[in-house]
Tab-separated table of N, CA, C and O in Angstrom:
chain	number	residue	atom	x	y	z
C	1	MET	N	12.726	-13.434	2.706
C	1	MET	CA	12.387	-12.118	2.235
C	1	MET	C	11.817	-11.340	3.423
C	1	MET	O	10.978	-11.840	4.166
C	2	LEU	N	12.272	-10.130	3.596
C	2	LEU	CA	11.764	-9.215	4.616
C	2	LEU	C	11.366	-7.913	3.935
C	2	LEU	O	11.993	-7.509	2.953
C	3	GLY	N	10.363	-7.259	4.494
C	3	GLY	CA	9.960	-5.999	3.885
C	3	GLY	C	9.106	-5.167	4.815
C	3	GLY	O	8.690	-5.601	5.891
C	4	ALA	N	8.845	-3.948	4.377
C	4	ALA	CA	7.997	-3.020	5.122
C	4	ALA	C	7.154	-2.233	4.121
C	4	ALA	O	7.525	-2.096	2.951
C	5	TYR	N	6.038	-1.715	4.618
C	5	TYR	CA	5.096	-0.981	3.783
C	5	TYR	C	4.574	0.202	4.587
C	5	TYR	O	4.264	0.064	5.766
C	6	TYR	N	4.484	1.376	3.940
C	6	TYR	CA	3.931	2.560	4.599
C	6	TYR	C	2.996	3.268	3.624
C	6	TYR	O	3.319	3.421	2.447
C	7	PHE	N	1.836	3.697	4.126
C	7	PHE	CA	0.831	4.371	3.309
C	7	PHE	C	0.292	5.551	4.099
C	7	PHE	O	-0.047	5.419	5.276
C	8	ASP	N	0.221	6.728	3.469
C	8	ASP	CA	-0.303	7.935	4.115
C	8	ASP	C	-1.143	8.680	3.084
C	8	ASP	O	-0.639	9.054	2.031
C	9	GLU	N	-2.436	8.874	3.394
C	9	GLU	CA	-3.337	9.524	2.449
C	9	GLU	C	-4.252	10.494	3.185
C	9	GLU	O	-4.778	10.179	4.248
C	10	LYS	N	-4.440	11.653	2.600
C	10	LYS	CA	-5.367	12.649	3.117
C	10	LYS	C	-6.369	12.974	2.011
C	10	LYS	O	-5.976	13.331	0.911
C	11	VAL	N	-7.652	12.837	2.331
C	11	VAL	CA	-8.711	13.083	1.351
C	11	VAL	C	-9.637	14.149	1.918
C	11	VAL	O	-10.151	14.015	3.020
C	12	LYS	N	-9.833	15.215	1.151
C	12	LYS	CA	-10.774	16.275	1.519
C	12	LYS	C	-11.903	16.242	0.503
C	12	LYS	O	-11.658	16.277	-0.700
C	13	SER	N	-13.129	16.167	0.998
C	13	SER	CA	-14.278	16.041	0.114
C	13	SER	C	-15.306	17.100	0.473
C	13	SER	O	-15.764	17.164	1.609
C	14	ASP	N	-15.640	17.942	-0.480
C	14	ASP	CA	-16.700	18.944	-0.323
C	14	ASP	C	-17.768	18.641	-1.369
C	14	ASP	O	-17.494	18.691	-2.568
C	15	GLN	N	-18.982	18.335	-0.893
C	15	GLN	CA	-20.067	17.972	-1.794
C	15	GLN	C	-21.297	18.805	-1.479
C	15	GLN	O	-21.584	19.081	-0.319
C	16	SER	N	-22.004	19.180	-2.516
C	16	SER	CA	-23.242	19.933	-2.351
C	16	SER	C	-24.299	19.330	-3.263
C	16	SER	O	-24.033	19.074	-4.440
C	17	PHE	N	-25.464	19.071	-2.691
C	17	PHE	CA	-26.562	18.487	-3.439
C	17	PHE	C	-27.764	19.422	-3.357
C	17	PHE	O	-28.235	19.727	-2.267
C	18	ASP	N	-28.234	19.878	-4.489
C	18	ASP	CA	-29.444	20.696	-4.547
C	18	ASP	C	-30.539	19.865	-5.201
C	18	ASP	O	-30.440	19.493	-6.363
C	19	GLN	N	-31.591	19.603	-4.434
C	19	GLN	CA	-32.706	18.809	-4.936
C	19	GLN	C	-33.976	19.650	-4.801
C	19	GLN	O	-34.688	19.554	-3.808
C	20	ALA	N	-34.188	20.483	-5.766
C	20	ALA	CA	-35.354	21.387	-5.773
C	20	ALA	C	-35.360	22.229	-4.503
C	20	ALA	O	-34.552	23.132	-4.375
C	21	SER	N	-36.214	21.908	-3.552
C	21	SER	CA	-36.337	22.752	-2.359
C	21	SER	C	-35.491	22.249	-1.190
C	21	SER	O	-35.586	22.779	-0.087
C	22	ASN	N	-34.668	21.246	-1.393
C	22	ASN	CA	-33.803	20.720	-0.339
C	22	ASN	C	-32.345	20.822	-0.768
C	22	ASN	O	-32.012	20.562	-1.918
C	23	ARG	N	-31.475	21.154	0.191
C	23	ARG	CA	-30.054	21.261	-0.111
C	23	ARG	C	-29.285	20.548	0.984
C	23	ARG	O	-29.624	20.644	2.161
C	24	THR	N	-28.239	19.834	0.600
C	24	THR	CA	-27.371	19.158	1.554
C	24	THR	C	-25.932	19.506	1.210
C	24	THR	O	-25.519	19.439	0.052
C	25	LEU	N	-25.166	19.842	2.240
C	25	LEU	CA	-23.751	20.159	2.093
C	25	LEU	C	-22.976	19.188	2.970
C	25	LEU	O	-23.296	19.021	4.151
C	26	ILE	N	-21.963	18.532	2.400
C	26	ILE	CA	-21.140	17.567	3.139
C	26	ILE	C	-19.680	18.005	3.017
C	26	ILE	O	-19.140	18.101	1.907
C	27	LEU	N	-19.051	18.252	4.144
C	27	LEU	CA	-17.632	18.598	4.208
C	27	LEU	C	-16.946	17.496	5.006
C	27	LEU	O	-17.276	17.278	6.176
C	28	SER	N	-15.989	16.807	4.395
C	28	SER	CA	-15.389	15.650	5.051
C	28	SER	C	-13.879	15.633	4.843
C	28	SER	O	-13.391	15.906	3.753
C	29	ASP	N	-13.155	15.314	5.917
C	29	ASP	CA	-11.701	15.111	5.869
C	29	ASP	C	-11.408	13.708	6.374
C	29	ASP	O	-11.838	13.328	7.465
C	30	LEU	N	-10.665	12.934	5.588
C	30	LEU	CA	-10.291	11.570	5.957
C	30	LEU	C	-8.781	11.442	5.888
C	30	LEU	O	-8.174	11.732	4.856
C	31	ASP	N	-8.167	11.012	6.996
C	31	ASP	CA	-6.729	10.746	7.051
C	31	ASP	C	-6.534	9.259	7.302
C	31	ASP	O	-7.099	8.705	8.248
C	32	THR	N	-5.727	8.614	6.465
C	32	THR	CA	-5.449	7.187	6.593
C	32	THR	C	-3.943	6.987	6.644
C	32	THR	O	-3.212	7.513	5.803
C	33	ARG	N	-3.500	6.209	7.646
C	33	ARG	CA	-2.088	5.826	7.752
C	33	ARG	C	-2.019	4.333	7.998
C	33	ARG	O	-2.750	3.800	8.827
C	34	SER	N	-1.135	3.674	7.278
C	34	SER	CA	-0.974	2.234	7.426
C	34	SER	C	0.513	1.900	7.409
C	34	SER	O	1.269	2.445	6.604
C	35	PHE	N	0.911	0.996	8.305
C	35	PHE	CA	2.283	0.507	8.347
C	35	PHE	C	2.231	-1.007	8.449
C	35	PHE	O	1.394	-1.558	9.167
C	36	ALA	N	3.122	-1.674	7.731
C	36	ALA	CA	3.196	-3.133	7.808
C	36	ALA	C	4.654	-3.576	7.737
C	36	ALA	O	5.478	-2.950	7.066
C	37	ALA	N	4.944	-4.653	8.453
C	37	ALA	CA	6.238	-5.330	8.369
C	37	ALA	C	5.936	-6.797	8.074
C	37	ALA	O	4.993	-7.367	8.632
C	38	PHE	N	6.711	-7.388	7.170
C	38	PHE	CA	6.397	-8.754	6.776
C	38	PHE	C	7.669	-9.536	6.497
C	38	PHE	O	8.747	-8.974	6.262
C	39	GLY	N	7.525	-10.851	6.548
C	39	GLY	CA	8.626	-11.746	6.233
C	39	GLY	C	8.086	-13.050	5.686
C	39	GLY	O	6.978	-13.471	6.028
C	40	GLN	N	8.867	-13.666	4.818
C	40	GLN	CA	8.490	-14.957	4.240
C	40	GLN	C	9.754	-15.754	4.004
C	40	GLN	O	10.775	-15.204	3.573
C	41	ALA	N	9.684	-17.052	4.291
C	41	ALA	CA	10.849	-17.921	4.097
C	41	ALA	C	10.396	-19.240	3.486
C	41	ALA	O	9.283	-19.706	3.734
C	42	THR	N	11.282	-19.819	2.681
C	42	THR	CA	11.057	-21.139	2.106
C	42	THR	C	12.194	-22.039	2.553
C	42	THR	O	13.369	-21.664	2.464
C	43	TYR	N	11.831	-23.228	3.061
C	43	TYR	CA	12.828	-24.182	3.549
C	43	TYR	C	12.720	-25.465	2.729
C	43	TYR	O	11.633	-26.035	2.570
C	44	SER	N	13.841	-25.932	2.210
C	44	SER	CA	13.871	-27.166	1.420
C	44	SER	C	14.067	-28.361	2.347
C	44	SER	O	15.107	-28.471	3.020
C	45	LEU	N	13.085	-29.253	2.398
C	45	LEU	CA	13.230	-30.490	3.176
C	45	LEU	C	14.053	-31.507	2.401
C	45	LEU	O	14.830	-32.260	2.993
C	46	THR	N	13.849	-31.537	1.075
C	46	THR	CA	14.652	-32.369	0.173
C	46	THR	C	14.931	-31.527	-1.063
C	46	THR	O	14.523	-30.365	-1.141
C	47	ASP	N	15.583	-32.112	-2.041
C	47	ASP	CA	15.847	-31.391	-3.290
C	47	ASP	C	14.555	-31.108	-4.062
C	47	ASP	O	14.537	-30.258	-4.947
C	48	HIS	N	13.473	-31.840	-3.743
C	48	HIS	CA	12.234	-31.706	-4.513
C	48	HIS	C	11.023	-31.270	-3.680
C	48	HIS	O	9.929	-31.143	-4.226
C	49	PHE	N	11.194	-31.062	-2.371
C	49	PHE	CA	10.056	-30.752	-1.499
C	49	PHE	C	10.401	-29.564	-0.598
C	49	PHE	O	11.421	-29.578	0.100
C	50	ARG	N	9.540	-28.535	-0.644
C	50	ARG	CA	9.799	-27.305	0.114
C	50	ARG	C	8.570	-26.883	0.912
C	50	ARG	O	7.437	-27.126	0.500
C	51	LEU	N	8.825	-26.196	2.036
C	51	LEU	CA	7.779	-25.586	2.854
C	51	LEU	C	7.989	-24.078	2.854
C	51	LEU	O	9.131	-23.602	2.881
C	52	THR	N	6.898	-23.337	2.809
C	52	THR	CA	6.960	-21.874	2.835
C	52	THR	C	6.070	-21.366	3.966
C	52	THR	O	4.977	-21.889	4.180
C	53	GLY	N	6.554	-20.351	4.680
C	53	GLY	CA	5.764	-19.720	5.727
C	53	GLY	C	6.021	-18.228	5.748
C	53	GLY	O	7.112	-17.766	5.404
C	54	GLY	N	5.005	-17.474	6.127
C	54	GLY	CA	5.173	-16.029	6.187
C	54	GLY	C	4.246	-15.397	7.213
C	54	GLY	O	3.196	-15.952	7.549
C	55	LEU	N	4.664	-14.252	7.734
C	55	LEU	CA	3.874	-13.466	8.676
C	55	LEU	C	3.871	-12.018	8.242
C	55	LEU	O	4.851	-11.526	7.660
C	56	ARG	N	2.785	-11.333	8.548
C	56	ARG	CA	2.684	-9.897	8.272
C	56	ARG	C	1.969	-9.237	9.448
C	56	ARG	O	0.905	-9.699	9.870
C	57	TYR	N	2.552	-8.165	9.964
C	57	TYR	CA	1.909	-7.352	10.994
C	57	TYR	C	1.511	-6.037	10.343
C	57	TYR	O	2.337	-5.372	9.714
C	58	THR	N	0.232	-5.654	10.488
C	58	THR	CA	-0.280	-4.424	9.896
C	58	THR	C	-0.948	-3.578	10.969
C	58	THR	O	-1.701	-4.093	11.797
C	59	SER	N	-0.665	-2.284	10.949
C	59	SER	CA	-1.327	-1.325	11.830
C	59	SER	C	-1.937	-0.230	10.963
C	59	SER	O	-1.224	0.447	10.219
C	60	ASP	N	-3.270	-0.077	11.050
C	60	ASP	CA	-3.998	0.917	10.261
C	60	ASP	C	-4.671	1.911	11.193
C	60	ASP	O	-5.258	1.516	12.204
C	61	ASN	N	-4.614	3.195	10.825
C	61	ASN	CA	-5.313	4.231	11.569
C	61	ASN	C	-6.086	5.096	10.582
C	61	ASN	O	-5.524	5.561	9.594
C	62	LYS	N	-7.370	5.297	10.881
C	62	LYS	CA	-8.220	6.156	10.056
C	62	LYS	C	-8.897	7.172	10.961
C	62	LYS	O	-9.485	6.803	11.980
C	63	LYS	N	-8.816	8.434	10.557
C	63	LYS	CA	-9.496	9.519	11.258
C	63	LYS	C	-10.368	10.249	10.252
C	63	LYS	O	-9.908	10.574	9.162
C	64	GLN	N	-11.618	10.495	10.643
C	64	GLN	CA	-12.524	11.202	9.746
C	64	GLN	C	-13.325	12.230	10.533
C	64	GLN	O	-13.862	11.938	11.591
C	65	ASP	N	-13.367	13.435	9.996
C	65	ASP	CA	-14.197	14.517	10.516
C	65	ASP	C	-15.170	14.916	9.406
C	65	ASP	O	-14.744	15.274	8.316
C	66	THR	N	-16.465	14.869	9.715
C	66	THR	CA	-17.478	15.170	8.707
C	66	THR	C	-18.524	16.122	9.275
C	66	THR	O	-18.991	15.932	10.394
C	67	LEU	N	-18.848	17.126	8.499
C	67	LEU	CA	-19.944	18.043	8.819
C	67	LEU	C	-20.976	17.918	7.707
C	67	LEU	O	-20.643	18.068	6.532
C	68	VAL	N	-22.208	17.612	8.086
C	68	VAL	CA	-23.314	17.535	7.131
C	68	VAL	C	-24.317	18.604	7.526
C	68	VAL	O	-24.739	18.674	8.675
C	69	ARG	N	-24.690	19.442	6.576
C	69	ARG	CA	-25.708	20.470	6.803
C	69	ARG	C	-26.871	20.192	5.866
C	69	ARG	O	-26.728	20.319	4.654
C	70	SER	N	-27.977	19.797	6.450
C	70	SER	CA	-29.211	19.596	5.676
C	70	SER	C	-30.028	20.872	5.772
C	70	SER	O	-30.215	21.419	6.863
C	71	ARG	N	-30.535	21.339	4.640
C	71	ARG	CA	-31.311	22.581	4.600
C	71	ARG	C	-32.623	22.340	3.849
C	71	ARG	O	-32.779	22.756	2.705
C	72	PRO	N	-33.564	21.665	4.523
C	72	PRO	CA	-34.836	21.390	3.848
C	72	PRO	C	-35.804	22.574	3.900
C	72	PRO	O	-35.808	23.352	4.851
C	73	PHE	N	-36.609	22.678	2.879
C	73	PHE	CA	-37.728	23.639	2.837
C	73	PHE	C	-38.875	23.024	3.639
C	73	PHE	O	-39.257	21.887	3.417
C	74	VAL	N	-39.428	23.790	4.603
C	74	VAL	CA	-40.495	23.236	5.441
C	74	VAL	C	-41.807	24.008	5.323
C	74	VAL	O	-42.777	23.673	5.989
C	75	GLY	N	-41.839	25.047	4.538
C	75	GLY	CA	-43.078	25.796	4.373
C	75	GLY	C	-42.813	27.274	4.164
C	75	GLY	O	-41.690	27.688	3.856
C	76	PHE	N	-43.888	28.073	4.342
C	76	PHE	CA	-43.778	29.522	4.192
C	76	PHE	C	-44.157	30.194	5.506
C	76	PHE	O	-44.946	29.659	6.295
C	77	VAL	N	-43.592	31.381	5.717
C	77	VAL	CA	-43.956	32.174	6.884
C	77	VAL	C	-45.426	32.550	6.741
C	77	VAL	O	-45.821	33.135	5.726
C	78	PRO	N	-46.271	32.202	7.732
C	78	PRO	CA	-47.699	32.467	7.586
C	78	PRO	C	-48.027	33.958	7.628
C	78	PRO	O	-47.451	34.714	8.392
C	79	GLY	N	-48.947	34.342	6.778
C	79	GLY	CA	-49.462	35.716	6.759
C	79	GLY	C	-48.529	36.742	6.172
C	79	GLY	O	-48.764	37.940	6.312
C	80	VAL	N	-47.476	36.348	5.520
C	80	VAL	CA	-46.524	37.294	4.934
C	80	VAL	C	-46.611	37.191	3.417
C	80	VAL	O	-46.550	36.104	2.854
C	81	PHE	N	-46.787	38.357	2.784
C	81	PHE	CA	-46.817	38.394	1.320
C	81	PHE	C	-45.846	39.455	0.852
C	81	PHE	O	-45.803	40.538	1.433
C	82	PRO	N	-44.989	39.229	-0.135
C	82	PRO	CA	-44.905	37.991	-0.894
C	82	PRO	C	-44.417	36.843	-0.004
C	82	PRO	O	-43.870	37.056	1.063
C	83	LEU	N	-44.614	35.627	-0.474
C	83	LEU	CA	-44.288	34.439	0.314
C	83	LEU	C	-42.797	34.406	0.673
C	83	LEU	O	-41.933	34.640	-0.168
C	84	VAL	N	-42.536	34.094	1.927
C	84	VAL	CA	-41.159	33.968	2.432
C	84	VAL	C	-40.954	32.511	2.838
C	84	VAL	O	-41.657	32.011	3.725
C	85	PRO	N	-40.020	31.809	2.212
C	85	PRO	CA	-39.824	30.395	2.540
C	85	PRO	C	-39.145	30.217	3.907
C	85	PRO	O	-38.372	31.058	4.352
C	86	ILE	N	-39.456	29.096	4.545
C	86	ILE	CA	-38.784	28.702	5.785
C	86	ILE	C	-37.831	27.557	5.430
C	86	ILE	O	-38.266	26.498	4.965
C	87	ILE	N	-36.550	27.795	5.631
C	87	ILE	CA	-35.521	26.795	5.369
C	87	ILE	C	-34.843	26.483	6.702
C	87	ILE	O	-34.263	27.365	7.330
C	88	LEU	N	-34.916	25.227	7.130
C	88	LEU	CA	-34.216	24.820	8.348
C	88	LEU	C	-32.745	24.600	8.041
C	88	LEU	O	-32.370	24.278	6.908
C	89	ASP	N	-31.910	24.735	9.047
C	89	ASP	CA	-30.478	24.424	8.930
C	89	ASP	C	-30.177	23.385	9.995
C	89	ASP	O	-30.160	23.687	11.189
C	90	ILE	N	-29.989	22.133	9.573
C	90	ILE	CA	-29.796	21.018	10.504
C	90	ILE	C	-28.360	20.510	10.370
C	90	ILE	O	-28.040	19.762	9.437
C	91	PRO	N	-27.450	20.928	11.286
C	91	PRO	CA	-26.068	20.453	11.204
C	91	PRO	C	-25.884	19.112	11.927
C	91	PRO	O	-26.511	18.853	12.953
C	92	THR	N	-25.026	18.271	11.365
C	92	THR	CA	-24.650	17.008	11.996
C	92	THR	C	-23.130	16.892	11.900
C	92	THR	O	-22.559	17.057	10.823
C	93	VAL	N	-22.496	16.604	13.035
C	93	VAL	CA	-21.045	16.445	13.071
C	93	VAL	C	-20.731	14.995	13.431
C	93	VAL	O	-21.257	14.467	14.414
C	94	ALA	N	-19.887	14.352	12.642
C	94	ALA	CA	-19.462	12.977	12.914
C	94	ALA	C	-17.940	12.932	12.923
C	94	ALA	O	-17.304	13.446	12.003
C	95	GLN	N	-17.389	12.317	13.967
C	95	GLN	CA	-15.938	12.163	14.068
C	95	GLN	C	-15.624	10.704	14.374
C	95	GLN	O	-16.279	10.087	15.211
C	96	THR	N	-14.618	10.197	13.699
C	96	THR	CA	-14.213	8.803	13.878
C	96	THR	C	-12.700	8.745	13.976
C	96	THR	O	-11.992	9.412	13.222
C	97	ASP	N	-12.205	7.928	14.896
C	97	ASP	CA	-10.772	7.654	15.022
C	97	ASP	C	-10.645	6.163	15.311
C	97	ASP	O	-10.983	5.706	16.398
C	98	SER	N	-10.190	5.401	14.319
C	98	SER	CA	-10.166	3.945	14.439
C	98	SER	C	-8.763	3.421	14.137
C	98	SER	O	-8.160	3.779	13.124
C	99	THR	N	-8.250	2.561	15.031
C	99	THR	CA	-6.954	1.911	14.821
C	99	THR	C	-7.169	0.404	14.853
C	99	THR	O	-7.837	-0.113	15.742
C	100	THR	N	-6.600	-0.286	13.871
C	100	THR	CA	-6.691	-1.739	13.778
C	100	THR	C	-5.287	-2.305	13.638
C	100	THR	O	-4.495	-1.818	12.838
C	101	ASN	N	-4.979	-3.331	14.435
C	101	ASN	CA	-3.701	-4.037	14.363
C	101	ASN	C	-3.992	-5.508	14.092
C	101	ASN	O	-4.797	-6.115	14.799
C	102	ARG	N	-3.361	-6.069	13.084
C	102	ARG	CA	-3.616	-7.462	12.720
C	102	ARG	C	-2.326	-8.172	12.353
C	102	ARG	O	-1.412	-7.580	11.782
C	103	VAL	N	-2.292	-9.473	12.656
C	103	VAL	CA	-1.236	-10.363	12.181
C	103	VAL	C	-1.899	-11.346	11.228
C	103	VAL	O	-2.909	-11.965	11.567
C	104	THR	N	-1.355	-11.456	10.028
C	104	THR	CA	-1.852	-12.408	9.041
C	104	THR	C	-0.707	-13.345	8.676
C	104	THR	O	0.462	-13.042	8.921
C	105	TRP	N	-1.036	-14.472	8.096
C	105	TRP	CA	-0.014	-15.482	7.829
C	105	TRP	C	-0.232	-16.169	6.474
C	105	TRP	O	-1.293	-16.051	5.876
C	106	LYS	N	0.820	-16.890	6.078
C	106	LYS	CA	0.783	-17.668	4.839
C	106	LYS	C	1.540	-18.961	5.084
C	106	LYS	O	2.572	-18.980	5.767
C	107	ALA	N	1.029	-20.071	4.520
C	107	ALA	CA	1.719	-21.362	4.589
C	107	ALA	C	1.564	-22.056	3.247
C	107	ALA	O	0.522	-21.934	2.588
C	108	GLY	N	2.613	-22.763	2.839
C	108	GLY	CA	2.548	-23.448	1.561
C	108	GLY	C	3.517	-24.609	1.471
C	108	GLY	O	4.472	-24.696	2.255
C	109	ILE	N	3.243	-25.502	0.530
C	109	ILE	CA	4.141	-26.607	0.223
C	109	ILE	C	4.339	-26.651	-1.288
C	109	ILE	O	3.463	-26.256	-2.057
C	110	GLU	N	5.525	-27.117	-1.684
C	110	GLU	CA	5.849	-27.258	-3.108
C	110	GLU	C	6.533	-28.595	-3.327
C	110	GLU	O	7.376	-29.005	-2.521
C	111	LEU	N	6.179	-29.259	-4.405
C	111	LEU	CA	6.796	-30.533	-4.763
C	111	LEU	C	7.146	-30.497	-6.242
C	111	LEU	O	6.276	-30.260	-7.090
C	112	ASP	N	8.430	-30.715	-6.542
C	112	ASP	CA	8.856	-30.845	-7.941
C	112	ASP	C	8.456	-32.242	-8.393
C	112	ASP	O	9.114	-33.230	-8.060
C	113	ALA	N	7.352	-32.356	-9.149
C	113	ALA	CA	6.831	-33.652	-9.568
C	113	ALA	C	7.590	-34.213	-10.761
C	113	ALA	O	7.511	-35.407	-11.034
C	114	GLY	N	8.304	-33.385	-11.460
C	114	GLY	CA	9.072	-33.806	-12.623
C	114	GLY	C	9.950	-32.649	-13.056
C	114	GLY	O	9.931	-31.579	-12.450
C	115	PRO	N	10.745	-32.827	-14.116
C	115	PRO	CA	11.653	-31.757	-14.543
C	115	PRO	C	10.923	-30.479	-14.969
C	115	PRO	O	11.466	-29.389	-14.859
C	116	ARG	N	9.660	-30.612	-15.417
C	116	ARG	CA	8.919	-29.430	-15.856
C	116	ARG	C	7.548	-29.333	-15.174
C	116	ARG	O	6.647	-28.692	-15.697
C	117	SER	N	7.422	-29.960	-13.996
C	117	SER	CA	6.128	-29.993	-13.303
C	117	SER	C	6.309	-29.640	-11.830
C	117	SER	O	7.194	-30.154	-11.158
C	118	LEU	N	5.449	-28.756	-11.357
C	118	LEU	CA	5.452	-28.339	-9.959
C	118	LEU	C	4.045	-28.515	-9.395
C	118	LEU	O	3.070	-28.021	-9.966
C	119	LEU	N	3.927	-29.204	-8.281
C	119	LEU	CA	2.675	-29.294	-7.540
C	119	LEU	C	2.828	-28.432	-6.300
C	119	LEU	O	3.860	-28.493	-5.623
C	120	TYR	N	1.817	-27.638	-6.004
C	120	TYR	CA	1.919	-26.781	-4.826
C	120	TYR	C	0.550	-26.539	-4.226
C	120	TYR	O	-0.482	-26.692	-4.880
C	121	ALA	N	0.559	-26.162	-2.970
C	121	ALA	CA	-0.657	-25.755	-2.263
C	121	ALA	C	-0.270	-24.593	-1.361
C	121	ALA	O	0.835	-24.563	-0.796
C	122	SER	N	-1.184	-23.642	-1.246
C	122	SER	CA	-0.904	-22.452	-0.445
C	122	SER	C	-2.189	-21.974	0.216
C	122	SER	O	-3.263	-22.031	-0.389
C	123	VAL	N	-2.074	-21.509	1.449
C	123	VAL	CA	-3.198	-20.941	2.158
C	123	VAL	C	-2.696	-19.686	2.881
C	123	VAL	O	-1.565	-19.654	3.344
C	124	SER	N	-3.541	-18.656	2.906
C	124	SER	CA	-3.124	-17.434	3.576
C	124	SER	C	-4.343	-16.707	4.131
C	124	SER	O	-5.464	-16.938	3.706
C	125	THR	N	-4.085	-15.839	5.085
C	125	THR	CA	-5.143	-15.003	5.656
C	125	THR	C	-4.879	-13.567	5.249
C	125	THR	O	-3.783	-13.214	4.811
C	126	GLY	N	-5.876	-12.731	5.438
C	126	GLY	CA	-5.729	-11.318	5.129
C	126	GLY	C	-6.918	-10.568	5.670
C	126	GLY	O	-7.863	-11.163	6.189
C	127	TYR	N	-6.890	-9.276	5.574
C	127	TYR	CA	-8.020	-8.463	6.000
C	127	TYR	C	-7.948	-7.122	5.291
C	127	TYR	O	-6.914	-6.724	4.775
C	128	LYS	N	-9.078	-6.448	5.282
C	128	LYS	CA	-9.153	-5.104	4.723
C	128	LYS	C	-9.584	-4.172	5.847
C	128	LYS	O	-10.574	-4.421	6.530
C	129	SER	N	-8.813	-3.132	6.044
C	129	SER	CA	-9.129	-2.212	7.149
C	129	SER	C	-10.406	-1.438	6.882
C	129	SER	O	-10.843	-1.293	5.766
């Protein structure tokens, strides 16, 4: 068996949090692209005993741009009436560009123990980007 996999996702997130005298605004864009090619084969050593092996190559890329604006209340302008609040504007910019390439594998054995019985064992690796 041979195959390929492709994934492309764009997520835009705009969030605003108002907590009494504090406000936070988060603007975030996340782009994710993933490509994989894989293969798996089963070879019969006898009519009742088989070996299975497989490989998968995966390439993942994630890019994220985030702007966070914190706007806390820090007090009042002194000597001014009526009271005038002081609100700071604290911007934070975060950018990430990450690419991960991995090869994962699978191995297994199968034994036909009887006409209606199969014994097998399988082990495989994997990862989450």
